[in-house]
Amino acid sequence: MEKKLEKATFAGGCFWCMVKPFDQWDGVESVISGYTGGHVDNPSYEEVKTGTSGHYEAVQITYEPEKISYQQILDLYWPQIDPTDDGGQFHDRGPQYRTAIFYHNNEQKVLAVHSLKELENSNRFQKEIVTKILPASTFYPAEEYHQDFYKKNEEEYLEDREKSGRDEFIENHWE
């Protein structure tokens, strides 16, 4: 019997830091770093990092819903980000580093909206939640050297992650 696979797409700042949190779960087939939401076809990293392509740095997760649900993936997403920062994430600044949930079907949209409302109602943050919920559009995989960066360039990944302030924020606001 063939596995049923679905996709989930999230922007959470630098895509290097968004792969590992999803990559290690049973039922997650792949996590691809890439670009989505913009107006430039087949953008390069150089184009996206200018902040003028309209694209977000994002990850696209291919998963087996029989093993891990979209709700579980949403629950993994929120604690990776600062959902109140509309200028980027941590030390990565610019529109390409904003946060967003890109839904692939109506069920994902309903779950994403509900999870956002729950977060707003939790009063975990004093500032407004600015993470957008948007329809998925064409996802362009990033260049090969960006894929699985945390595995292939562990030292650089850990150094960048430490400098970013992401882990400190997660510890102070989510754990």
Short mmCIF file of N, CA and C in Angstrom, two decimals:
data_model
loop_
_atom_site.label_atom_id
_atom_site.label_comp_id
_atom_site.label_asym_id
_atom_site.label_seq_id
_atom_site.Cartn_x
_atom_site.Cartn_y
_atom_site.Cartn_z
N MET A 1 0.83 -1.19 0.00
CA MET A 1 0.00 0.00 0.00
C MET A 1 0.88 1.25 0.00
N GLU A 2 0.54 2.19 -0.86
CA GLU A 2 1.33 3.40 -0.99
C GLU A 2 1.03 4.37 0.15
N LYS A 3 2.09 5.00 0.67
CA LYS A 3 1.92 5.98 1.74
C LYS A 3 1.21 7.21 1.21
N LYS A 4 0.30 7.76 2.01
CA LYS A 4 -0.33 9.03 1.68
C LYS A 4 0.55 10.13 2.27
N LEU A 5 0.99 11.04 1.44
CA LEU A 5 1.85 12.13 1.90
C LEU A 5 1.17 13.47 1.68
N GLU A 6 1.43 14.39 2.59
CA GLU A 6 0.92 15.76 2.47
C GLU A 6 2.07 16.73 2.68
N LYS A 7 1.80 18.00 2.38
CA LYS A 7 2.82 19.04 2.54
C LYS A 7 2.36 20.08 3.54
N ALA A 8 3.31 20.62 4.27
CA ALA A 8 3.09 21.75 5.16
C ALA A 8 4.22 22.74 4.89
N THR A 9 3.89 24.02 4.80
CA THR A 9 4.90 25.02 4.47
C THR A 9 4.86 26.15 5.50
N PHE A 10 6.04 26.47 6.04
CA PHE A 10 6.15 27.48 7.08
C PHE A 10 7.33 28.39 6.83
N ALA A 11 7.15 29.67 7.12
CA ALA A 11 8.25 30.63 7.15
C ALA A 11 8.49 30.98 8.61
N GLY A 12 9.75 30.93 9.01
CA GLY A 12 10.08 31.21 10.40
C GLY A 12 11.42 31.89 10.55
N GLY A 13 11.73 32.76 9.62
CA GLY A 13 13.05 33.38 9.64
C GLY A 13 14.01 32.54 8.82
N CYS A 14 15.26 32.55 9.20
CA CYS A 14 16.29 31.80 8.47
C CYS A 14 15.90 30.33 8.36
N PHE A 15 15.87 29.83 7.14
CA PHE A 15 15.43 28.44 6.97
C PHE A 15 16.41 27.43 7.53
N TRP A 16 17.67 27.81 7.72
CA TRP A 16 18.62 26.87 8.33
C TRP A 16 18.13 26.40 9.69
N CYS A 17 17.53 27.33 10.45
CA CYS A 17 17.08 27.01 11.81
C CYS A 17 15.70 26.36 11.84
N MET A 18 15.05 26.27 10.71
CA MET A 18 13.68 25.73 10.68
C MET A 18 13.62 24.28 10.22
N VAL A 19 14.73 23.70 9.83
CA VAL A 19 14.72 22.32 9.33
C VAL A 19 14.76 21.31 10.48
N LYS A 20 15.74 21.45 11.34
CA LYS A 20 15.98 20.46 12.38
C LYS A 20 14.76 20.20 13.28
N PRO A 21 14.00 21.24 13.71
CA PRO A 21 12.88 20.97 14.60
C PRO A 21 11.82 20.02 14.01
N PHE A 22 11.73 19.95 12.70
CA PHE A 22 10.73 19.08 12.05
C PHE A 22 11.34 17.79 11.55
N ASP A 23 12.61 17.84 11.21
CA ASP A 23 13.31 16.76 10.53
C ASP A 23 13.41 15.48 11.35
N GLN A 24 13.26 15.59 12.64
CA GLN A 24 13.56 14.47 13.52
C GLN A 24 12.33 13.70 13.99
N TRP A 25 11.19 13.93 13.37
CA TRP A 25 9.95 13.30 13.82
C TRP A 25 9.55 12.14 12.92
N ASP A 26 9.07 11.08 13.53
CA ASP A 26 8.55 9.94 12.78
C ASP A 26 7.37 10.42 11.95
N GLY A 27 7.35 10.08 10.69
CA GLY A 27 6.28 10.50 9.80
C GLY A 27 6.67 11.67 8.92
N VAL A 28 7.77 12.36 9.25
CA VAL A 28 8.25 13.45 8.40
C VAL A 28 9.20 12.82 7.38
N GLU A 29 8.80 12.90 6.13
CA GLU A 29 9.59 12.31 5.03
C GLU A 29 10.75 13.20 4.62
N SER A 30 10.49 14.52 4.54
CA SER A 30 11.54 15.45 4.14
C SER A 30 11.20 16.86 4.61
N VAL A 31 12.24 17.66 4.77
CA VAL A 31 12.09 19.09 5.06
C VAL A 31 13.04 19.81 4.10
N ILE A 32 12.45 20.57 3.21
CA ILE A 32 13.21 21.25 2.16
C ILE A 32 13.24 22.75 2.46
N SER A 33 14.42 23.35 2.40
CA SER A 33 14.56 24.80 2.52
C SER A 33 14.27 25.42 1.16
N GLY A 34 13.58 26.55 1.18
CA GLY A 34 13.27 27.20 -0.09
C GLY A 34 12.64 28.56 0.08
N TYR A 35 11.99 28.97 -1.00
CA TYR A 35 11.43 30.32 -1.10
C TYR A 35 10.00 30.22 -1.60
N THR A 36 9.11 31.06 -1.03
CA THR A 36 7.72 31.05 -1.47
C THR A 36 7.07 32.38 -1.14
N GLY A 37 5.96 32.65 -1.82
CA GLY A 37 5.15 33.82 -1.53
C GLY A 37 5.50 35.07 -2.31
N GLY A 38 6.50 35.00 -3.18
CA GLY A 38 6.95 36.20 -3.88
C GLY A 38 6.52 36.27 -5.33
N HIS A 39 7.08 37.24 -6.03
CA HIS A 39 6.71 37.49 -7.43
C HIS A 39 7.83 37.17 -8.42
N VAL A 40 8.95 36.65 -7.96
CA VAL A 40 10.06 36.31 -8.84
C VAL A 40 10.06 34.79 -9.08
N ASP A 41 10.06 34.37 -10.34
CA ASP A 41 10.11 32.94 -10.67
C ASP A 41 11.53 32.43 -10.46
N ASN A 42 11.62 31.21 -9.90
CA ASN A 42 12.92 30.56 -9.66
C ASN A 42 13.95 31.50 -9.05
N PRO A 43 13.63 32.10 -7.91
CA PRO A 43 14.58 33.06 -7.33
C PRO A 43 15.83 32.36 -6.80
N SER A 44 16.91 33.11 -6.78
CA SER A 44 18.14 32.62 -6.17
C SER A 44 18.20 33.16 -4.73
N TYR A 45 19.06 32.58 -3.94
CA TYR A 45 19.28 33.07 -2.59
C TYR A 45 19.68 34.55 -2.63
N GLU A 46 20.54 34.90 -3.57
CA GLU A 46 21.00 36.29 -3.69
C GLU A 46 19.82 37.23 -3.94
N GLU A 47 18.86 36.81 -4.77
CA GLU A 47 17.68 37.64 -5.03
C GLU A 47 16.79 37.75 -3.80
N VAL A 48 16.56 36.62 -3.14
CA VAL A 48 15.67 36.61 -1.98
C VAL A 48 16.25 37.43 -0.83
N LYS A 49 17.55 37.32 -0.61
CA LYS A 49 18.13 38.02 0.55
C LYS A 49 18.14 39.54 0.38
N THR A 50 17.88 40.05 -0.82
CA THR A 50 17.75 41.50 -0.99
C THR A 50 16.46 42.02 -0.36
N GLY A 51 15.49 41.11 -0.17
CA GLY A 51 14.21 41.52 0.40
C GLY A 51 13.25 42.11 -0.61
N THR A 52 13.61 42.10 -1.90
CA THR A 52 12.77 42.73 -2.92
C THR A 52 12.00 41.73 -3.79
N SER A 53 12.19 40.44 -3.57
CA SER A 53 11.54 39.42 -4.41
C SER A 53 10.12 39.10 -3.94
N GLY A 54 9.78 39.55 -2.73
CA GLY A 54 8.49 39.21 -2.15
C GLY A 54 8.47 37.84 -1.49
N HIS A 55 9.53 37.05 -1.69
CA HIS A 55 9.58 35.69 -1.15
C HIS A 55 9.96 35.69 0.33
N TYR A 56 9.47 34.68 1.00
CA TYR A 56 9.87 34.35 2.36
C TYR A 56 10.88 33.21 2.27
N GLU A 57 11.87 33.19 3.16
CA GLU A 57 12.63 31.96 3.35
C GLU A 57 11.68 31.03 4.10
N ALA A 58 11.55 29.81 3.64
CA ALA A 58 10.56 28.90 4.20
C ALA A 58 11.07 27.46 4.16
N VAL A 59 10.33 26.60 4.85
CA VAL A 59 10.57 25.17 4.76
C VAL A 59 9.29 24.50 4.31
N GLN A 60 9.46 23.49 3.46
CA GLN A 60 8.32 22.68 3.04
C GLN A 60 8.54 21.27 3.56
N ILE A 61 7.58 20.85 4.36
CA ILE A 61 7.64 19.57 5.05
C ILE A 61 6.73 18.60 4.32
N THR A 62 7.26 17.46 3.92
CA THR A 62 6.45 16.39 3.37
C THR A 62 6.30 15.36 4.49
N TYR A 63 5.04 15.05 4.80
CA TYR A 63 4.80 14.20 5.96
C TYR A 63 3.69 13.19 5.69
N GLU A 64 3.68 12.18 6.52
CA GLU A 64 2.70 11.11 6.44
C GLU A 64 1.66 11.34 7.55
N PRO A 65 0.45 11.83 7.19
CA PRO A 65 -0.53 12.18 8.21
C PRO A 65 -0.99 11.01 9.08
N GLU A 66 -0.73 9.79 8.63
CA GLU A 66 -1.06 8.62 9.47
C GLU A 66 -0.13 8.53 10.67
N LYS A 67 1.06 9.17 10.56
CA LYS A 67 2.06 9.09 11.64
C LYS A 67 2.22 10.40 12.42
N ILE A 68 2.05 11.52 11.73
CA ILE A 68 2.14 12.82 12.38
C ILE A 68 1.09 13.73 11.75
N SER A 69 0.30 14.36 12.58
CA SER A 69 -0.80 15.17 12.06
C SER A 69 -0.34 16.60 11.76
N TYR A 70 -1.13 17.29 10.96
CA TYR A 70 -0.85 18.70 10.69
C TYR A 70 -0.90 19.49 11.99
N GLN A 71 -1.82 19.15 12.88
CA GLN A 71 -1.89 19.84 14.18
C GLN A 71 -0.59 19.67 14.96
N GLN A 72 -0.04 18.47 14.95
CA GLN A 72 1.24 18.25 15.65
C GLN A 72 2.35 19.09 15.02
N ILE A 73 2.33 19.21 13.70
CA ILE A 73 3.34 20.01 13.02
C ILE A 73 3.16 21.50 13.37
N LEU A 74 1.92 21.97 13.42
CA LEU A 74 1.66 23.34 13.86
C LEU A 74 2.18 23.56 15.28
N ASP A 75 1.93 22.58 16.14
CA ASP A 75 2.38 22.69 17.52
C ASP A 75 3.91 22.72 17.62
N LEU A 76 4.60 22.14 16.65
CA LEU A 76 6.06 22.23 16.60
C LEU A 76 6.51 23.59 16.04
N TYR A 77 5.72 24.15 15.13
CA TYR A 77 6.09 25.40 14.46
C TYR A 77 6.13 26.59 15.42
N TRP A 78 5.04 26.82 16.13
CA TRP A 78 4.95 28.05 16.93
C TRP A 78 6.14 28.26 17.86
N PRO A 79 6.60 27.25 18.59
CA PRO A 79 7.71 27.50 19.53
C PRO A 79 9.08 27.71 18.86
N GLN A 80 9.13 27.75 17.54
CA GLN A 80 10.40 28.01 16.85
C GLN A 80 10.57 29.48 16.52
N ILE A 81 9.52 30.29 16.72
CA ILE A 81 9.50 31.66 16.19
C ILE A 81 9.12 32.67 17.26
N ASP A 82 9.34 33.95 16.92
CA ASP A 82 8.75 35.08 17.64
C ASP A 82 7.59 35.55 16.77
N PRO A 83 6.36 35.16 17.11
CA PRO A 83 5.22 35.50 16.25
C PRO A 83 4.80 36.96 16.33
N THR A 84 5.51 37.77 17.13
CA THR A 84 5.16 39.19 17.27
C THR A 84 6.08 40.10 16.47
N ASP A 85 7.05 39.56 15.78
CA ASP A 85 8.06 40.36 15.08
C ASP A 85 7.76 40.41 13.59
N ASP A 86 7.33 41.58 13.09
CA ASP A 86 7.03 41.68 11.66
C ASP A 86 8.19 42.23 10.84
N GLY A 87 9.35 42.39 11.48
CA GLY A 87 10.52 42.89 10.75
C GLY A 87 11.55 41.83 10.44
N GLY A 88 11.21 40.56 10.71
CA GLY A 88 12.14 39.46 10.49
C GLY A 88 12.10 38.55 11.70
N GLN A 89 13.16 37.81 11.91
CA GLN A 89 13.27 36.91 13.05
C GLN A 89 14.67 37.01 13.62
N PHE A 90 14.71 37.41 14.89
CA PHE A 90 15.95 37.44 15.64
C PHE A 90 16.97 38.32 14.92
N HIS A 91 18.18 37.86 14.64
CA HIS A 91 19.15 38.77 14.00
C HIS A 91 18.97 38.86 12.49
N ASP A 92 18.08 38.08 11.93
CA ASP A 92 17.81 38.15 10.48
C ASP A 92 16.67 39.14 10.24
N ARG A 93 17.00 40.25 9.61
CA ARG A 93 16.04 41.32 9.43
C ARG A 93 15.65 41.45 7.97
N GLY A 94 14.42 41.83 7.72
CA GLY A 94 13.92 42.05 6.38
C GLY A 94 12.68 41.21 6.11
N PRO A 95 11.93 41.59 5.07
CA PRO A 95 10.66 40.90 4.78
C PRO A 95 10.83 39.42 4.43
N GLN A 96 12.00 39.04 3.94
CA GLN A 96 12.24 37.65 3.58
C GLN A 96 12.32 36.75 4.81
N TYR A 97 12.44 37.34 6.00
CA TYR A 97 12.57 36.57 7.24
C TYR A 97 11.33 36.64 8.13
N ARG A 98 10.23 37.18 7.59
CA ARG A 98 8.99 37.23 8.37
C ARG A 98 8.43 35.82 8.55
N THR A 99 7.45 35.72 9.44
CA THR A 99 6.82 34.43 9.71
C THR A 99 5.50 34.30 8.98
N ALA A 100 5.19 33.09 8.55
CA ALA A 100 3.91 32.81 7.90
C ALA A 100 3.67 31.31 7.88
N ILE A 101 2.40 30.98 7.90
CA ILE A 101 1.94 29.61 7.68
C ILE A 101 1.26 29.62 6.32
N PHE A 102 1.73 28.77 5.43
CA PHE A 102 1.16 28.66 4.08
C PHE A 102 0.32 27.39 4.03
N TYR A 103 -1.00 27.54 3.95
CA TYR A 103 -1.87 26.36 3.96
C TYR A 103 -2.06 25.80 2.55
N HIS A 104 -2.16 24.47 2.48
CA HIS A 104 -2.31 23.77 1.20
C HIS A 104 -3.73 23.33 0.92
N ASN A 105 -4.59 23.40 1.93
CA ASN A 105 -6.00 23.03 1.74
C ASN A 105 -6.82 23.70 2.84
N ASN A 106 -8.13 23.58 2.74
CA ASN A 106 -9.01 24.25 3.68
C ASN A 106 -8.84 23.72 5.11
N GLU A 107 -8.62 22.42 5.25
CA GLU A 107 -8.42 21.85 6.58
C GLU A 107 -7.20 22.48 7.26
N GLN A 108 -6.10 22.62 6.52
CA GLN A 108 -4.91 23.27 7.09
C GLN A 108 -5.21 24.71 7.46
N LYS A 109 -5.96 25.41 6.62
CA LYS A 109 -6.31 26.80 6.91
C LYS A 109 -7.09 26.90 8.22
N VAL A 110 -8.10 26.06 8.38
CA VAL A 110 -8.93 26.07 9.59
C VAL A 110 -8.07 25.79 10.82
N LEU A 111 -7.21 24.78 10.74
CA LEU A 111 -6.35 24.43 11.88
C LEU A 111 -5.36 25.55 12.19
N ALA A 112 -4.79 26.16 11.15
CA ALA A 112 -3.82 27.24 11.35
C ALA A 112 -4.49 28.46 11.99
N VAL A 113 -5.66 28.83 11.50
CA VAL A 113 -6.38 29.98 12.07
C VAL A 113 -6.73 29.69 13.54
N HIS A 114 -7.20 28.48 13.80
CA HIS A 114 -7.55 28.10 15.17
C HIS A 114 -6.32 28.15 16.08
N SER A 115 -5.19 27.65 15.61
CA SER A 115 -3.98 27.65 16.44
C SER A 115 -3.51 29.08 16.71
N LEU A 116 -3.64 29.96 15.73
CA LEU A 116 -3.27 31.36 15.91
C LEU A 116 -4.18 32.00 16.96
N LYS A 117 -5.47 31.76 16.87
CA LYS A 117 -6.42 32.30 17.85
C LYS A 117 -6.10 31.79 19.26
N GLU A 118 -5.79 30.50 19.37
CA GLU A 118 -5.42 29.95 20.68
C GLU A 118 -4.19 30.65 21.24
N LEU A 119 -3.21 30.91 20.38
CA LEU A 119 -2.00 31.60 20.83
C LEU A 119 -2.34 33.02 21.28
N GLU A 120 -3.17 33.72 20.51
CA GLU A 120 -3.58 35.07 20.89
C GLU A 120 -4.28 35.05 22.25
N ASN A 121 -5.17 34.09 22.45
CA ASN A 121 -5.95 34.00 23.69
C ASN A 121 -5.14 33.53 24.88
N SER A 122 -3.96 32.95 24.62
CA SER A 122 -3.13 32.45 25.72
C SER A 122 -2.48 33.58 26.52
N ASN A 123 -2.42 34.77 25.94
CA ASN A 123 -1.74 35.92 26.55
C ASN A 123 -0.27 35.64 26.86
N ARG A 124 0.32 34.74 26.09
CA ARG A 124 1.74 34.43 26.24
C ARG A 124 2.60 35.64 25.85
N PHE A 125 2.10 36.43 24.90
CA PHE A 125 2.85 37.59 24.41
C PHE A 125 2.06 38.86 24.67
N GLN A 126 2.78 39.92 25.03
CA GLN A 126 2.15 41.22 25.26
C GLN A 126 1.83 41.91 23.94
N LYS A 127 2.68 41.67 22.94
CA LYS A 127 2.49 42.32 21.64
C LYS A 127 1.58 41.47 20.75
N GLU A 128 1.07 42.11 19.69
CA GLU A 128 0.17 41.47 18.74
C GLU A 128 0.89 40.35 17.97
N ILE A 129 0.18 39.26 17.74
CA ILE A 129 0.69 38.17 16.89
C ILE A 129 0.58 38.65 15.44
N VAL A 130 1.70 38.64 14.71
CA VAL A 130 1.71 39.15 13.34
C VAL A 130 1.98 38.07 12.29
N THR A 131 2.15 36.82 12.72
CA THR A 131 2.37 35.73 11.78
C THR A 131 1.17 35.63 10.84
N LYS A 132 1.44 35.64 9.55
CA LYS A 132 0.35 35.59 8.56
C LYS A 132 -0.01 34.13 8.24
N ILE A 133 -1.27 33.95 7.87
CA ILE A 133 -1.75 32.66 7.37
C ILE A 133 -2.17 32.92 5.93
N LEU A 134 -1.45 32.29 5.00
CA LEU A 134 -1.58 32.60 3.57
C LEU A 134 -1.76 31.32 2.76
N PRO A 135 -2.43 31.43 1.61
CA PRO A 135 -2.51 30.24 0.75
C PRO A 135 -1.13 29.89 0.20
N ALA A 136 -0.86 28.60 0.15
CA ALA A 136 0.42 28.15 -0.42
C ALA A 136 0.48 28.54 -1.88
N SER A 137 1.67 28.92 -2.31
CA SER A 137 1.91 29.22 -3.72
C SER A 137 3.14 28.41 -4.13
N THR A 138 3.66 28.67 -5.29
CA THR A 138 4.80 27.90 -5.77
C THR A 138 5.94 27.96 -4.77
N PHE A 139 6.47 26.80 -4.46
CA PHE A 139 7.61 26.69 -3.55
C PHE A 139 8.83 26.35 -4.39
N TYR A 140 9.86 27.17 -4.25
CA TYR A 140 11.10 26.97 -5.00
C TYR A 140 12.18 26.46 -4.04
N PRO A 141 12.64 25.23 -4.22
CA PRO A 141 13.72 24.74 -3.34
C PRO A 141 14.95 25.65 -3.45
N ALA A 142 15.57 25.88 -2.31
CA ALA A 142 16.80 26.67 -2.27
C ALA A 142 17.95 25.86 -2.86
N GLU A 143 19.05 26.52 -3.08
CA GLU A 143 20.25 25.89 -3.61
C GLU A 143 20.67 24.73 -2.70
N GLU A 144 21.34 23.77 -3.29
CA GLU A 144 21.70 22.53 -2.58
C GLU A 144 22.48 22.79 -1.29
N TYR A 145 23.37 23.77 -1.29
CA TYR A 145 24.18 23.99 -0.08
C TYR A 145 23.35 24.43 1.11
N HIS A 146 22.11 24.90 0.89
CA HIS A 146 21.23 25.27 2.00
C HIS A 146 20.47 24.07 2.56
N GLN A 147 20.36 22.99 1.80
CA GLN A 147 19.58 21.83 2.24
C GLN A 147 20.32 21.09 3.36
N ASP A 148 19.56 20.75 4.41
CA ASP A 148 20.13 20.02 5.56
C ASP A 148 21.38 20.70 6.10
N PHE A 149 21.36 22.02 6.11
CA PHE A 149 22.53 22.79 6.51
C PHE A 149 23.01 22.40 7.91
N TYR A 150 22.07 22.14 8.81
CA TYR A 150 22.46 21.80 10.19
C TYR A 150 23.24 20.50 10.27
N LYS A 151 23.08 19.62 9.28
CA LYS A 151 23.83 18.36 9.26
C LYS A 151 25.17 18.53 8.54
N LYS A 152 25.15 19.25 7.43
CA LYS A 152 26.34 19.35 6.58
C LYS A 152 27.36 20.35 7.10
N ASN A 153 26.89 21.36 7.84
CA ASN A 153 27.76 22.43 8.33
C ASN A 153 27.45 22.69 9.80
N GLU A 154 27.60 21.66 10.60
CA GLU A 154 27.13 21.72 11.99
C GLU A 154 27.74 22.89 12.78
N GLU A 155 29.04 23.10 12.65
CA GLU A 155 29.67 24.19 13.41
C GLU A 155 29.11 25.54 13.03
N GLU A 156 29.02 25.81 11.72
CA GLU A 156 28.50 27.10 11.26
C GLU A 156 27.04 27.26 11.67
N TYR A 157 26.27 26.18 11.56
CA TYR A 157 24.86 26.21 11.97
C TYR A 157 24.74 26.57 13.45
N LEU A 158 25.48 25.87 14.30
CA LEU A 158 25.39 26.11 15.74
C LEU A 158 25.85 27.52 16.11
N GLU A 159 26.89 27.99 15.45
CA GLU A 159 27.40 29.34 15.70
C GLU A 159 26.36 30.38 15.29
N ASP A 160 25.77 30.22 14.11
CA ASP A 160 24.77 31.17 13.62
C ASP A 160 23.54 31.14 14.53
N ARG A 161 23.13 29.96 14.92
CA ARG A 161 21.94 29.83 15.77
C ARG A 161 22.18 30.50 17.13
N GLU A 162 23.36 30.30 17.68
CA GLU A 162 23.67 30.92 18.97
C GLU A 162 23.67 32.44 18.87
N LYS A 163 24.30 32.98 17.81
CA LYS A 163 24.36 34.43 17.61
C LYS A 163 22.98 35.04 17.39
N SER A 164 22.06 34.25 16.81
CA SER A 164 20.77 34.79 16.39
C SER A 164 19.90 35.24 17.55
N GLY A 165 20.04 34.61 18.71
CA GLY A 165 19.15 34.91 19.82
C GLY A 165 17.90 34.05 19.84
N ARG A 166 17.76 33.16 18.85
CA ARG A 166 16.58 32.31 18.74
C ARG A 166 16.42 31.40 19.96
N ASP A 167 17.49 30.72 20.33
CA ASP A 167 17.38 29.76 21.43
C ASP A 167 17.04 30.46 22.75
N GLU A 168 17.64 31.61 22.97
CA GLU A 168 17.35 32.38 24.18
C GLU A 168 15.87 32.79 24.21
N PHE A 169 15.37 33.25 23.06
CA PHE A 169 13.95 33.63 22.98
C PHE A 169 13.06 32.43 23.26
N ILE A 170 13.36 31.30 22.64
CA ILE A 170 12.55 30.09 22.83
C ILE A 170 12.54 29.71 24.31
N GLU A 171 13.71 29.73 24.92
CA GLU A 171 13.80 29.37 26.34
C GLU A 171 12.97 30.32 27.21
N ASN A 172 13.01 31.61 26.90
CA ASN A 172 12.29 32.61 27.72
C ASN A 172 10.79 32.65 27.46
N HIS A 173 10.35 32.30 26.28
CA HIS A 173 8.94 32.46 25.94
C HIS A 173 8.15 31.19 25.73
N TRP A 174 8.84 30.09 25.47
CA TRP A 174 8.11 28.88 25.10
C TRP A 174 8.30 27.72 26.07
N GLU A 175 9.43 27.66 26.74
CA GLU A 175 9.67 26.47 27.57
C GLU A 175 9.23 26.70 29.00
#
